[in-house]
CSV table of C-alpha atoms in Angstrom, one decimal:
chain,number,residue,atom,x,y,z
K,1,UNK,CA,-16.8,7.9,62.8
K,2,UNK,CA,-18.9,6.9,59.3
K,3,UNK,CA,-19.4,10.9,58.8
K,4,UNK,CA,-15.6,11.3,58.6
K,5,UNK,CA,-15.1,9.1,55.7
K,6,UNK,CA,-14.4,10.7,52.8
K,7,UNK,CA,-15.3,8.5,49.7
K,8,UNK,CA,-13.5,8.8,46.6
K,9,UNK,CA,-14.9,10.7,43.6
K,10,UNK,CA,-15.6,9.1,40.5
K,11,UNK,CA,-15.4,11.3,37.4
K,12,UNK,CA,-16.3,8.5,35.0
K,13,UNK,CA,-19.3,6.0,34.8
K,14,UNK,CA,-18.6,2.5,35.4
K,15,UNK,CA,-19.1,1.7,32.1
K,16,UNK,CA,-16.5,3.6,30.5
K,17,UNK,CA,-14.1,1.9,33.4
K,18,UNK,CA,-15.0,-1.5,32.3
K,19,UNK,CA,-15.0,-0.7,28.5
K,20,UNK,CA,-11.4,0.7,29.4
K,21,UNK,CA,-10.3,-2.0,31.2
K,22,UNK,CA,-11.0,-4.5,28.6
K,23,UNK,CA,-10.3,-2.6,25.3
K,24,UNK,CA,-7.7,0.0,25.9
K,25,UNK,CA,-3.8,-1.2,25.3
K,26,UNK,CA,-1.1,0.9,26.1
K,27,UNK,CA,0.7,-1.1,23.8
K,28,UNK,CA,-1.4,-1.0,20.9
K,29,UNK,CA,-1.9,2.9,21.3
K,30,UNK,CA,2.3,3.3,21.0
K,31,UNK,CA,2.4,0.8,18.1
K,32,UNK,CA,-0.3,3.3,16.2
K,33,UNK,CA,2.2,6.4,16.9
K,34,UNK,CA,5.1,4.3,15.9
K,35,UNK,CA,3.3,3.4,12.5
K,36,UNK,CA,2.7,6.8,12.0
K,37,UNK,CA,6.2,8.3,12.7
K,38,UNK,CA,8.2,5.3,10.4
K,39,UNK,CA,5.7,6.5,7.6
K,40,UNK,CA,6.7,10.5,8.4
K,41,UNK,CA,10.5,9.3,8.7
K,42,UNK,CA,10.2,8.4,5.1
K,43,UNK,CA,9.4,12.1,3.7
K,44,UNK,CA,12.0,13.6,2.1
K,45,UNK,CA,12.4,17.5,2.0
K,46,UNK,CA,9.5,19.0,1.7
K,47,UNK,CA,7.2,16.6,0.3
K,48,UNK,CA,4.1,18.2,2.3
K,49,UNK,CA,1.6,16.3,-0.1
K,50,UNK,CA,3.3,12.7,1.2
K,51,UNK,CA,2.3,14.1,4.6
K,52,UNK,CA,-1.4,14.7,3.4
K,53,UNK,CA,-1.7,11.5,2.1
K,54,UNK,CA,-0.6,9.9,5.3
K,55,UNK,CA,-3.4,12.0,7.2
K,56,UNK,CA,-6.0,10.9,4.6
K,57,UNK,CA,-5.0,7.1,4.7
K,58,UNK,CA,-4.8,7.4,8.4
K,59,UNK,CA,-8.0,8.7,9.0
K,60,UNK,CA,-9.9,6.3,6.4
K,61,UNK,CA,-8.0,3.2,7.9
K,62,UNK,CA,-9.4,4.4,11.7
K,63,UNK,CA,-12.9,4.6,9.9
K,64,UNK,CA,-12.6,1.1,8.7
K,65,UNK,CA,-11.3,0.2,12.5
K,66,UNK,CA,-13.9,1.9,14.3
K,67,UNK,CA,-16.6,-0.5,12.6
K,68,UNK,CA,-14.6,-3.5,13.5
K,69,UNK,CA,-13.9,-2.1,17.2
K,70,UNK,CA,-17.5,-1.4,18.0
K,71,UNK,CA,-18.9,-4.3,16.5
K,72,UNK,CA,-16.3,-6.8,18.4
K,73,UNK,CA,-16.9,-5.1,21.6
K,74,UNK,CA,-20.9,-5.6,21.7
K,75,UNK,CA,-20.1,-9.0,20.2
K,76,UNK,CA,-18.1,-9.6,23.2
K,77,UNK,CA,-20.3,-8.4,25.6
K,78,UNK,CA,-23.0,-10.1,24.4
K,79,UNK,CA,-21.4,-13.6,24.5
K,80,UNK,CA,-20.7,-12.9,28.0
K,81,UNK,CA,-23.8,-11.8,28.9
K,82,UNK,CA,-22.3,-8.4,30.1
K,83,UNK,CA,-25.1,-6.5,28.1
K,84,UNK,CA,-27.9,-8.3,29.5
K,85,UNK,CA,-26.7,-7.4,33.2
K,86,UNK,CA,-26.0,-3.6,32.1
K,87,UNK,CA,-30.1,-3.3,31.9
K,88,UNK,CA,-30.1,-3.9,35.3
K,89,UNK,CA,-27.8,-1.2,36.1
K,90,UNK,CA,-28.6,2.7,37.1
K,91,UNK,CA,-26.5,3.8,33.8
K,92,UNK,CA,-28.6,5.8,31.3
K,93,UNK,CA,-28.2,5.1,27.6
K,94,UNK,CA,-26.2,8.2,27.0
K,95,UNK,CA,-23.4,7.2,29.5
K,96,UNK,CA,-23.6,3.6,28.0
K,97,UNK,CA,-23.6,5.4,24.3
K,98,UNK,CA,-20.3,7.7,24.8
K,99,UNK,CA,-18.6,5.1,26.7
K,100,UNK,CA,-19.1,2.5,24.0
K,101,UNK,CA,-18.4,5.2,21.2
K,102,UNK,CA,-15.3,6.5,23.1
K,103,UNK,CA,-13.5,3.8,24.7
K,104,UNK,CA,-14.4,1.0,23.0
K,105,UNK,CA,-12.7,2.1,19.2
K,106,UNK,CA,-10.2,4.5,21.2
K,107,UNK,CA,-7.2,2.7,19.1
K,108,UNK,CA,-9.3,4.4,16.0
K,109,UNK,CA,-9.7,7.4,17.5
K,110,UNK,CA,-6.2,8.1,18.1
K,111,UNK,CA,-5.5,7.1,14.9
K,112,UNK,CA,-7.8,9.3,13.2
K,113,UNK,CA,-6.5,12.2,15.8
K,114,UNK,CA,-2.9,11.9,14.7
K,115,UNK,CA,-3.9,11.6,10.9
K,116,UNK,CA,-6.1,14.7,11.3
K,117,UNK,CA,-3.4,16.9,12.9
K,118,UNK,CA,-0.9,15.8,10.4
K,119,UNK,CA,-3.2,17.0,7.7
K,120,UNK,CA,-3.8,19.9,9.0
K,121,UNK,CA,0.0,20.6,9.5
K,122,UNK,CA,0.7,19.3,6.4
K,123,UNK,CA,-1.9,22.4,4.6
K,124,UNK,CA,-0.4,24.8,6.8
K,125,UNK,CA,3.0,24.1,6.3
K,126,UNK,CA,3.0,23.5,2.6
K,127,UNK,CA,1.0,27.0,2.1
K,128,UNK,CA,3.4,28.9,4.4
K,129,UNK,CA,6.4,27.3,3.3
K,130,UNK,CA,6.4,26.1,-0.4
K,131,UNK,CA,3.9,28.6,-1.9
K,132,UNK,CA,4.8,31.4,0.4
K,133,UNK,CA,1.1,32.5,0.9
K,134,UNK,CA,-0.8,32.8,3.7
K,135,UNK,CA,-2.9,29.9,4.5
K,136,UNK,CA,-6.9,30.0,3.4
K,137,UNK,CA,-9.0,30.2,6.4
K,138,UNK,CA,-12.1,28.6,4.6
K,139,UNK,CA,-10.0,25.4,4.1
K,140,UNK,CA,-8.8,25.5,7.6
K,141,UNK,CA,-12.4,25.7,8.9
K,142,UNK,CA,-13.3,23.0,6.4
K,143,UNK,CA,-11.0,20.7,8.2
K,144,UNK,CA,-11.7,21.8,11.5
K,145,UNK,CA,-15.1,20.5,11.1
K,146,UNK,CA,-13.9,16.2,10.7
K,147,UNK,CA,-14.3,15.4,14.0
K,148,UNK,CA,-17.9,16.0,13.8
K,149,UNK,CA,-18.0,13.8,10.6
K,150,UNK,CA,-16.1,11.2,12.9
K,151,UNK,CA,-18.5,11.6,15.8
K,152,UNK,CA,-21.6,11.3,13.4
K,153,UNK,CA,-20.1,8.1,11.7
K,154,UNK,CA,-19.5,6.4,15.0
K,155,UNK,CA,-22.6,7.0,16.3
K,156,UNK,CA,-24.2,5.3,13.0
K,157,UNK,CA,-21.9,2.5,13.4
K,158,UNK,CA,-23.4,1.8,16.9
K,159,UNK,CA,-26.7,2.3,16.0
K,160,UNK,CA,-26.6,-0.3,13.4
K,161,UNK,CA,-24.6,-2.5,15.4
K,162,UNK,CA,-27.4,-2.5,18.4
K,163,UNK,CA,-29.5,-4.6,15.8
K,164,UNK,CA,-27.3,-8.0,16.9
K,165,UNK,CA,-29.9,-10.7,17.6
K,166,UNK,CA,-33.0,-9.8,15.8
K,167,UNK,CA,-33.4,-13.3,13.9
K,168,UNK,CA,-33.3,-14.4,10.1
K,169,UNK,CA,-36.2,-12.0,9.3
K,170,UNK,CA,-34.9,-8.9,10.1
K,171,UNK,CA,-31.8,-6.4,9.8
K,172,UNK,CA,-29.0,-7.5,11.9
K,173,UNK,CA,-26.3,-5.0,11.2
K,174,UNK,CA,-23.7,-6.9,9.3
K,175,UNK,CA,-21.0,-5.4,7.5
K,176,UNK,CA,-22.6,-6.9,4.0
K,177,UNK,CA,-26.1,-5.5,4.6
K,178,UNK,CA,-24.9,-2.0,5.5
K,179,UNK,CA,-22.9,-2.1,2.0
K,180,UNK,CA,-25.6,-3.4,0.3
K,181,UNK,CA,-28.0,-0.9,1.9
K,182,UNK,CA,-25.7,2.1,0.9
K,183,UNK,CA,-25.7,0.8,-3.0
K,184,UNK,CA,-29.2,0.7,-2.7
K,185,UNK,CA,-29.7,4.3,-1.8
K,186,UNK,CA,-26.8,5.4,-4.2
K,187,UNK,CA,-28.9,3.8,-6.8
K,188,UNK,CA,-32.1,5.6,-5.7
K,189,UNK,CA,-30.6,8.9,-5.8
K,190,UNK,CA,-29.1,8.4,-8.9
K,191,UNK,CA,-31.9,7.5,-11.2
K,192,UNK,CA,-34.2,10.0,-9.7
K,193,UNK,CA,-32.3,12.7,-11.9
K,194,UNK,CA,-32.4,15.8,-9.7
K,195,UNK,CA,-30.4,18.0,-11.6
K,196,UNK,CA,-31.1,21.2,-9.5
K,197,UNK,CA,-29.8,19.4,-6.4
K,198,UNK,CA,-26.3,19.4,-7.9
K,199,UNK,CA,-25.7,22.3,-6.4
K,200,UNK,CA,-26.9,21.4,-2.6
K,201,UNK,CA,-23.7,20.3,-1.4
K,202,UNK,CA,-21.3,23.5,-3.0
K,203,UNK,CA,-21.9,26.9,-4.7
K,204,UNK,CA,-19.7,29.1,-6.3
K,205,UNK,CA,-19.0,31.2,-3.0
K,206,UNK,CA,-16.6,29.7,-0.9
K,207,UNK,CA,-17.4,31.4,2.5
K,208,UNK,CA,-21.2,30.3,1.9
K,209,UNK,CA,-20.1,26.8,1.5
K,210,UNK,CA,-17.8,26.8,4.7
K,211,UNK,CA,-20.8,27.9,6.6
K,212,UNK,CA,-23.5,25.4,5.0
K,213,UNK,CA,-20.8,22.7,5.5
K,214,UNK,CA,-20.4,23.5,9.5
K,215,UNK,CA,-24.4,23.7,9.8
K,216,UNK,CA,-24.6,20.4,7.9
K,217,UNK,CA,-22.1,18.6,10.2
K,218,UNK,CA,-23.1,20.2,13.7
K,219,UNK,CA,-26.9,19.2,12.4
K,220,UNK,CA,-26.0,15.6,11.5
K,221,UNK,CA,-23.7,15.0,14.8
K,222,UNK,CA,-26.7,16.0,16.7
K,223,UNK,CA,-29.1,13.8,14.7
K,224,UNK,CA,-26.9,10.9,14.8
K,225,UNK,CA,-26.7,11.3,18.6
K,226,UNK,CA,-30.1,11.5,19.3
K,227,UNK,CA,-30.4,8.4,16.8
K,228,UNK,CA,-27.9,6.0,18.8
K,229,UNK,CA,-29.3,7.3,22.0
K,230,UNK,CA,-32.7,6.3,21.0
K,231,UNK,CA,-31.3,2.9,20.0
K,232,UNK,CA,-29.5,1.8,22.9
K,233,UNK,CA,-32.8,2.9,25.1
K,234,UNK,CA,-34.7,0.5,23.1
K,235,UNK,CA,-31.8,-2.4,23.2
K,236,UNK,CA,-32.4,-1.7,27.0
K,237,UNK,CA,-36.1,-2.2,26.7
K,238,UNK,CA,-36.2,1.3,28.1
K,239,UNK,CA,-38.2,3.1,25.1
K,240,UNK,CA,-39.1,2.5,21.7
K,241,UNK,CA,-37.1,4.1,19.1
K,242,UNK,CA,-39.8,4.1,16.4
K,243,UNK,CA,-41.1,7.9,16.9
K,244,UNK,CA,-37.9,9.1,17.4
K,245,UNK,CA,-36.7,7.5,13.9
K,246,UNK,CA,-39.6,9.1,12.6
K,247,UNK,CA,-39.2,12.8,13.7
K,248,UNK,CA,-35.6,12.5,12.5
K,249,UNK,CA,-36.5,11.2,9.1
K,250,UNK,CA,-39.0,14.2,8.8
K,251,UNK,CA,-36.7,16.5,10.0
K,252,UNK,CA,-33.9,15.1,7.6
K,253,UNK,CA,-34.3,17.8,4.7
K,254,UNK,CA,-33.2,20.4,7.5
K,255,UNK,CA,-29.9,19.2,6.5
K,256,UNK,CA,-29.9,20.9,2.9
K,257,UNK,CA,-32.3,23.8,4.4
K,258,UNK,CA,-29.4,26.2,3.9
K,259,UNK,CA,-29.8,26.1,0.1
K,260,UNK,CA,-33.5,26.0,-0.4
K,261,UNK,CA,-33.7,28.8,-3.1
K,262,UNK,CA,-37.4,28.0,-4.1
K,263,UNK,CA,-40.5,25.9,-3.6
K,264,UNK,CA,-39.5,23.4,-6.3
K,265,UNK,CA,-35.9,22.8,-4.8
K,266,UNK,CA,-37.2,22.2,-1.5
K,267,UNK,CA,-39.8,19.7,-2.7
K,268,UNK,CA,-37.5,17.9,-4.3
K,269,UNK,CA,-34.9,17.8,-1.3
K,270,UNK,CA,-38.1,16.3,0.6
K,271,UNK,CA,-38.5,13.5,-1.8
K,272,UNK,CA,-34.7,12.8,-1.8
K,273,UNK,CA,-34.6,12.6,2.0
K,274,UNK,CA,-38.0,10.7,2.6
K,275,UNK,CA,-37.1,8.1,0.0
K,276,UNK,CA,-33.9,7.7,1.5
K,277,UNK,CA,-35.2,7.6,4.8
K,278,UNK,CA,-38.0,4.9,3.7
K,279,UNK,CA,-35.6,2.5,2.2
K,280,UNK,CA,-33.5,2.5,5.3
K,281,UNK,CA,-36.7,2.2,7.4
K,282,UNK,CA,-37.7,-0.9,5.2
K,283,UNK,CA,-34.8,-2.7,5.5
K,284,UNK,CA,-34.0,-1.9,9.1
K,285,UNK,CA,-37.2,-1.8,11.1
K,286,UNK,CA,-39.6,-4.6,11.9
K,287,UNK,CA,-42.4,-4.6,9.3
K,288,UNK,CA,-44.2,-7.8,10.5
K,289,UNK,CA,-46.4,-6.0,13.5
K,290,UNK,CA,-48.5,-3.7,11.6
K,291,UNK,CA,-51.6,-4.7,13.0
K,292,UNK,CA,-50.6,-4.3,16.6
K,293,UNK,CA,-48.6,-0.8,15.6
K,294,UNK,CA,-51.7,0.4,14.5
K,295,UNK,CA,-53.7,-0.8,17.3
K,296,UNK,CA,-51.3,1.1,20.0
K,297,UNK,CA,-51.5,3.8,17.7
K,298,UNK,CA,-55.1,4.4,18.7
K,299,UNK,CA,-53.9,4.6,22.4
K,300,UNK,CA,-51.0,7.0,21.8
K,301,UNK,CA,-48.3,4.7,21.3
K,302,UNK,CA,-46.2,4.8,17.7
K,303,UNK,CA,-44.6,1.6,17.2
K,304,UNK,CA,-45.0,1.5,13.5
K,305,UNK,CA,-42.0,1.5,11.0
K,306,UNK,CA,-41.4,5.0,9.6
K,307,UNK,CA,-42.0,4.0,5.9
K,308,UNK,CA,-45.7,3.7,6.6
K,309,UNK,CA,-45.5,8.1,7.0
K,310,UNK,CA,-42.6,8.5,5.0
K,311,UNK,CA,-43.4,6.4,1.6
K,312,UNK,CA,-46.8,7.9,0.9
K,313,UNK,CA,-45.3,11.3,1.8
K,314,UNK,CA,-42.8,11.3,-0.5
K,315,UNK,CA,-45.0,10.1,-3.0
K,316,UNK,CA,-47.6,13.1,-2.4
K,317,UNK,CA,-44.5,15.5,-2.6
K,318,UNK,CA,-43.2,13.9,-5.9
K,319,UNK,CA,-46.4,13.5,-7.7
K,320,UNK,CA,-47.2,17.3,-8.5
K,321,UNK,CA,-43.3,17.9,-9.4
K,322,UNK,CA,-43.0,15.4,-12.1
K,323,UNK,CA,-44.7,12.1,-13.0
K,324,UNK,CA,-42.0,10.2,-14.5
K,325,UNK,CA,-40.3,11.0,-10.7
K,326,UNK,CA,-43.4,9.4,-8.8
K,327,UNK,CA,-43.1,6.5,-11.1
K,328,UNK,CA,-39.4,6.1,-10.2
K,329,UNK,CA,-40.1,6.6,-6.9
K,330,UNK,CA,-43.0,4.1,-6.4
K,331,UNK,CA,-41.3,1.5,-8.5
K,332,UNK,CA,-37.9,1.6,-6.6
K,333,UNK,CA,-39.0,1.7,-3.0
K,334,UNK,CA,-42.5,-0.3,-3.7
K,335,UNK,CA,-40.3,-3.4,-5.4
K,336,UNK,CA,-37.7,-3.2,-2.5
K,337,UNK,CA,-40.5,-3.8,-0.2
K,338,UNK,CA,-42.4,-6.5,-2.2
K,339,UNK,CA,-39.2,-8.3,-2.3
K,340,UNK,CA,-38.3,-8.0,1.7
K,341,UNK,CA,-41.7,-8.9,2.6
K,342,UNK,CA,-41.6,-11.9,0.1
K,343,UNK,CA,-38.1,-13.3,1.4
K,344,UNK,CA,-39.0,-12.6,5.3
K,345,UNK,CA,-42.5,-14.7,4.3
K,346,UNK,CA,-40.8,-17.5,3.1
K,347,UNK,CA,-38.7,-18.0,6.2
K,348,UNK,CA,-35.4,-19.5,4.7
K,349,UNK,CA,-32.5,-20.7,6.4
K,350,UNK,CA,-30.7,-17.8,5.1
K,351,UNK,CA,-31.0,-13.9,6.3
K,352,UNK,CA,-34.2,-12.7,4.6
K,353,UNK,CA,-33.1,-8.8,4.3
K,354,UNK,CA,-29.6,-9.9,2.8
K,355,UNK,CA,-31.4,-12.1,-0.1
K,356,UNK,CA,-33.9,-9.6,-0.6
K,357,UNK,CA,-31.1,-6.5,-1.1
K,358,UNK,CA,-29.3,-8.8,-3.3
K,359,UNK,CA,-32.1,-9.7,-5.4
K,360,UNK,CA,-33.1,-6.6,-5.8
K,361,UNK,CA,-29.9,-5.2,-6.9
K,362,UNK,CA,-29.4,-8.2,-9.6
K,363,UNK,CA,-32.8,-7.3,-10.9
K,364,UNK,CA,-31.3,-4.0,-11.3
K,365,UNK,CA,-28.2,-5.2,-13.3
K,366,UNK,CA,-30.3,-7.2,-15.4
K,367,UNK,CA,-32.6,-4.2,-16.3
K,368,UNK,CA,-29.7,-2.0,-17.4
K,369,UNK,CA,-28.8,-4.9,-19.7
K,370,UNK,CA,-32.5,-5.0,-21.2
K,371,UNK,CA,-33.1,-1.2,-21.3
K,372,UNK,CA,-29.2,0.5,-21.1
């Protein structure tokens, strides 16, 4: 008799189903569609520029909503101890990753997809009906790659959110920390003055631009997926993500490999990528168990922060290129590293990494006043 019992097939994992029950609301999804319909109905005539603005605005707002929905979902699970219980389940880290990315911010995904479709429709209709021209296939191919960017962004948001509960001396993944880190990286890139790298993202050949745009986005989506899977595995205490982060950082110049026209450009790209990865590593990884990390390295386990390798490697590449460039690299990253160590050692009541970044930015602004 037991052999004759047919069990129903399960097409999705339990985490996917749980997040669907706790996060998805049909009323909210219909509300997003109604808001879009309200704005679209206000369009007069063939004002396709207005439709494009709705599409761009919807995608931008969806990105912000994605951040908060993923953060909220994790916070709720941590407070209810659901995340701790998931460690004892048979789910793989990847099953938990794609469930969290696709279902928890489903409201934002719907908003993004509708805005994306509106943007493509506005481009096609404005070109064919208003300009009486056939649409530009290269522009259309660029728009079609936007979901890859959206996926990579969602992976980065979840990777950052998984740093919760690490204490006052370590990166906690808060929104203010994420914004401050972006500002520090922008300052680093701006003051290295890599004039030859200005053409890394764009060239005069439009078809060439589309090909490299797709190449970069596909590779970025793969890198982000590997990173978030490793971050989830580490949060579940399955394996360390230190080695994976180092490998991804070392391979990051491949994002610009399409534009490697000579050795000089390639070397400067290495400095740019390794410098940014070093800053991220200094801020986000645990920097206070170096002795233990070196001891484990002798046993074949890499548990060191990636900056231990990336910082000197970037400096070695920069030094033969330009002494002034090497000095800027050393001062900016070395100063940030010193501030992180100082504030973390002080054991203040405030978040040490946040305080270090704020002092770094204030110090930078003060130096601009003295040496404009």
